[in-house]
Short mmCIF file of C-alpha atoms in Angstrom, two decimals:
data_model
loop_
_atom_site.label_atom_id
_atom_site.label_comp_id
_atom_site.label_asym_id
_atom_site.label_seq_id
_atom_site.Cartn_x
_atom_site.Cartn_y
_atom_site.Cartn_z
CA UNK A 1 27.41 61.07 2.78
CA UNK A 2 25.86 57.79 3.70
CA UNK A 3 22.36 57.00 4.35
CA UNK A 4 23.65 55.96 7.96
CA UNK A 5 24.86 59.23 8.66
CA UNK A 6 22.41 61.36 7.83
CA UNK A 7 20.00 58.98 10.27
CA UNK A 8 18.35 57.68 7.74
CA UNK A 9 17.21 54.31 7.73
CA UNK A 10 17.89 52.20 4.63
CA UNK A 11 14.98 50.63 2.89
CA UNK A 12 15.04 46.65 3.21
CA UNK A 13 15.81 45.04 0.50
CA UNK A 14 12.84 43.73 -1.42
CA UNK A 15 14.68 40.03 -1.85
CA UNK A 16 14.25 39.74 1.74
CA UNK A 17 10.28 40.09 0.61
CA UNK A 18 10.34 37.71 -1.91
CA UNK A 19 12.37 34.87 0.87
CA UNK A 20 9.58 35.65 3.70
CA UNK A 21 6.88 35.05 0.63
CA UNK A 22 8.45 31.90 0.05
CA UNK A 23 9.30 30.60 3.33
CA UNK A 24 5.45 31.39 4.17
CA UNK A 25 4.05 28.92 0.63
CA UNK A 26 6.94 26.85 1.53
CA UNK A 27 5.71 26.39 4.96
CA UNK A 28 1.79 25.95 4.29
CA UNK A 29 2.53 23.80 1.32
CA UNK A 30 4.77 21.47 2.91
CA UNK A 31 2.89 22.19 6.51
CA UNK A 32 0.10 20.37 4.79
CA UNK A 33 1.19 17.43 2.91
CA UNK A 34 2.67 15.87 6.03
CA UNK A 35 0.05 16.60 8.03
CA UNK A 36 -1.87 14.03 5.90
CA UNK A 37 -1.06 11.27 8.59
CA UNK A 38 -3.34 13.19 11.13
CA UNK A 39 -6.49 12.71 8.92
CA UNK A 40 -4.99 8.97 7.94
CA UNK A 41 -5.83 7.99 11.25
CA UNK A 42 -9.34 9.93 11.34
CA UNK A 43 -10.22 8.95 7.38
CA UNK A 44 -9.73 4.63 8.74
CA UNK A 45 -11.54 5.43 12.27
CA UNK A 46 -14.30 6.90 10.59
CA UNK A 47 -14.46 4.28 7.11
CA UNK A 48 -12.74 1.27 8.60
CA UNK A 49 -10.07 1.86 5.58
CA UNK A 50 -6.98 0.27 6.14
CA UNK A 51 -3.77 1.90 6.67
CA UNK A 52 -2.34 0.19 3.86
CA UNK A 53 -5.01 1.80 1.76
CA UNK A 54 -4.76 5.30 3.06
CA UNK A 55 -0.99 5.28 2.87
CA UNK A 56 -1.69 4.76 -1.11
CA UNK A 57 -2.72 7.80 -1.12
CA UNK A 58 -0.11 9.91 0.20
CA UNK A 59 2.05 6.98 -1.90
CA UNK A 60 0.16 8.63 -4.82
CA UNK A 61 0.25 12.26 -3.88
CA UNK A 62 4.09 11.63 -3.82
CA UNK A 63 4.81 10.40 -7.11
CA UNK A 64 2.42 13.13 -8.70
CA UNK A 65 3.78 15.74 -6.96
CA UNK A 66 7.28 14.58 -8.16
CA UNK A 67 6.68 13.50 -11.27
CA UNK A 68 4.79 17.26 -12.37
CA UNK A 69 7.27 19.51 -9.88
CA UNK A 70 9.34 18.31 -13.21
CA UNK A 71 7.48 20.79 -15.48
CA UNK A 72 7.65 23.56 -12.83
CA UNK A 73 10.12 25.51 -13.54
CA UNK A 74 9.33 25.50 -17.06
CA UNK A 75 6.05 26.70 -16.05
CA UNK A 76 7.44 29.56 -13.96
CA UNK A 77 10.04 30.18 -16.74
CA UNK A 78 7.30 30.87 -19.23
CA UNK A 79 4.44 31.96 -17.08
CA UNK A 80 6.38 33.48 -13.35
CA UNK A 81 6.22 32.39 -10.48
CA UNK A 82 3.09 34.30 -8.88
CA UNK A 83 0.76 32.85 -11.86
CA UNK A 84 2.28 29.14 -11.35
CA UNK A 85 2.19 29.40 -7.24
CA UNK A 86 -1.38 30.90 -7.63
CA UNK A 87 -2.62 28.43 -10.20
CA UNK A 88 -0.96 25.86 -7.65
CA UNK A 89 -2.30 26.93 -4.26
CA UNK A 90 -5.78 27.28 -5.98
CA UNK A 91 -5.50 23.44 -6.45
CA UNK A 92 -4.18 22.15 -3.40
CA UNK A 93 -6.05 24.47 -1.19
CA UNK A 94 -9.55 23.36 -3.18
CA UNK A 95 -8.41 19.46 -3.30
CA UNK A 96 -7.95 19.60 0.69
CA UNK A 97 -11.58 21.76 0.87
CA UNK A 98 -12.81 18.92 -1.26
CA UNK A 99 -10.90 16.43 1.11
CA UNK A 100 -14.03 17.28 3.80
CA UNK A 101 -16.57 15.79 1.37
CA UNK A 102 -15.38 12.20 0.85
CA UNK A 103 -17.10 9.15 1.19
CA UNK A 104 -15.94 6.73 -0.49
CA UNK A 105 -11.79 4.97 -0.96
CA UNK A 106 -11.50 6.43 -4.43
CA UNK A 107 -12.18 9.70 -3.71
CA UNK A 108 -8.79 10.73 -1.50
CA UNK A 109 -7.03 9.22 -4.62
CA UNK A 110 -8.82 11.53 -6.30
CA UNK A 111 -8.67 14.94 -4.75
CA UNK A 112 -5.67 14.55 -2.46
CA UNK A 113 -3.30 12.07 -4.65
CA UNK A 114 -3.57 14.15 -8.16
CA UNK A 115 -5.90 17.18 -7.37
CA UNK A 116 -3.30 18.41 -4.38
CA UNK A 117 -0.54 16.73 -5.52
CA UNK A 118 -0.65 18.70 -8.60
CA UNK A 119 -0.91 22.11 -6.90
CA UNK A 120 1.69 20.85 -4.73
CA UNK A 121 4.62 20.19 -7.71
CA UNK A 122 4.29 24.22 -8.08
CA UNK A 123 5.45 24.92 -4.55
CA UNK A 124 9.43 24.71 -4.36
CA UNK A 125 10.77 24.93 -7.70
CA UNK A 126 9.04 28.37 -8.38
CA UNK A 127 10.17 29.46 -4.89
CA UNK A 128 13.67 28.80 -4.68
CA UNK A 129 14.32 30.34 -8.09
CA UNK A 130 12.70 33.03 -7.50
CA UNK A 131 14.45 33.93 -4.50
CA UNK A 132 18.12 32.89 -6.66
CA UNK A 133 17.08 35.41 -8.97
CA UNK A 134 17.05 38.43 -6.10
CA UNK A 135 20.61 37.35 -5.02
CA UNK A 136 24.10 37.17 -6.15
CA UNK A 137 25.46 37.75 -3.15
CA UNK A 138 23.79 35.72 0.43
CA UNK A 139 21.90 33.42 -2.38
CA UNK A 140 22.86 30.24 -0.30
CA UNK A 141 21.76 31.85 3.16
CA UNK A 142 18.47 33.29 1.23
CA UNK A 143 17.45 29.88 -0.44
CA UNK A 144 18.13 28.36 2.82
CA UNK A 145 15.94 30.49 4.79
CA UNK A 146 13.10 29.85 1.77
CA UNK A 147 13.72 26.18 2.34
CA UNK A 148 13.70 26.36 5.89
CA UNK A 149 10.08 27.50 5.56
CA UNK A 150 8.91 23.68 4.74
CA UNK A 151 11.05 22.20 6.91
CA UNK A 152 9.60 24.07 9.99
CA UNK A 153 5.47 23.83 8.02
CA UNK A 154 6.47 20.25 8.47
CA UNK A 155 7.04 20.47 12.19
CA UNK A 156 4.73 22.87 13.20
CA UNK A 157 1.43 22.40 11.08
CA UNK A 158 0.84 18.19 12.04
CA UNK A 159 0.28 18.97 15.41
CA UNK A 160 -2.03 22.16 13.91
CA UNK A 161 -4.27 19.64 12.21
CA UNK A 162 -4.38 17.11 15.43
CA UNK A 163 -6.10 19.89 17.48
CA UNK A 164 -8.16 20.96 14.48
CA UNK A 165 -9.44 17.26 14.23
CA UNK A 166 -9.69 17.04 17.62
CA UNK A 167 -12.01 20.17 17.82
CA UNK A 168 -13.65 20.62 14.59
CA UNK A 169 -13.24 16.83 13.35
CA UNK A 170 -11.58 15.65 10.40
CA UNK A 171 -14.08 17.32 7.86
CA UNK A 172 -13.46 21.04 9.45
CA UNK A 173 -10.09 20.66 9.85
CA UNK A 174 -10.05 20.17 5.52
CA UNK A 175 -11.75 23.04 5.32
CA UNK A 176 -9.53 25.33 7.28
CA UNK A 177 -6.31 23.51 5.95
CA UNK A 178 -7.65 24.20 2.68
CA UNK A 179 -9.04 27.81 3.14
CA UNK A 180 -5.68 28.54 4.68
CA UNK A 181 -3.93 27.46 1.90
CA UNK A 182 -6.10 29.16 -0.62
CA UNK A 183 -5.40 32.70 1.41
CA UNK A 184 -1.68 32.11 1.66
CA UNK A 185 -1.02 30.84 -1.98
CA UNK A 186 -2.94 32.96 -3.42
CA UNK A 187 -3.06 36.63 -1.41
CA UNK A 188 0.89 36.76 -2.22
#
């Protein structure tokens, strides 16, 4: 006799797990590189840097987190993907902590365009084949729904940091973005 008919529930499937995990790194990973253009304009009010200067930054953090998001799935391959997203968050999350703390130019190249940039490249690779592995069947709809996770960190979390900066300034909002990263990379 089926579960259904003898009114009992069926347990969820843990894939389903294993997609919310990733939509949620997904989400605070992404979430938080592209809300880099809030503290852009905070970083020049506060330094007088130019916006051609800042934007080398993110520049930067873009072709470091491409160029080592190569090696990622190797990584997961060898070590899984808790140990590599871990390892990961642990970076980005302390690079934007550290982010608070600058004073000079060199120092965003530093911390956010290799230190987070590099726990950055461990986000989506590990994710999205981890969740392939849990499906043969729905793997499209369940790597979507992953996905989707960065796509909405993207649109949600910018507007986060604005009325962190706003409140706590540019310096506090760091730390939170970073502590928040640290709990949600790393408490999976």
């Amino acid at each position: 006799m089926p579960a259904a008919d003898l009114g009992i529930r069926p347990r969820l499937f843990y894939g389903w797990i294993v997609v919310a995990t990733a939509f949620l790194v997904l989400f605070m990973a992404y979430g938080t590189q592209y809300a880099f253009g809030v503290f852009l304009a905070a970083l020049g009010e506060e330094f007088g840097w130019s916006r051609a200067s800042l934007s080398g930054v993110f520049s930067l953090y873009a072709f470091v987190y491409s160029i080592f998001a190569l090696g990622a799935g190797r990584l997961t391959d060898r070590w899984g993907p808790r140990a590599v997203i871990s390892v990961g968050g642990a970076l980005l999350g302390i690079g934007l902590m550290l982010m608070s703390r600058v004073t000079a130019l060199w120092q965003p190249y530093l911390l956010y365009g290799t230190v987070a940039a590099l726990g950055m490249s461990t986000a989506y690779v590990p994710c999205n084949a981890t969740v392939a592995k849990w499906f043969t069947r729905r793997r499209g709809i369940a790597i979507g729904l992953a996905s989707a996770g960065g796509s909405l960190g993207t649109f949600a979390l910018p507007p986060v940091a604005h009325l962190l900066v706003s409140h706590l300034g540019w310096r506090g909002a760091y730390v939170v973005f970073g502590a928040a990263v640290l709990v949600a990379l790393n408490g999976l």
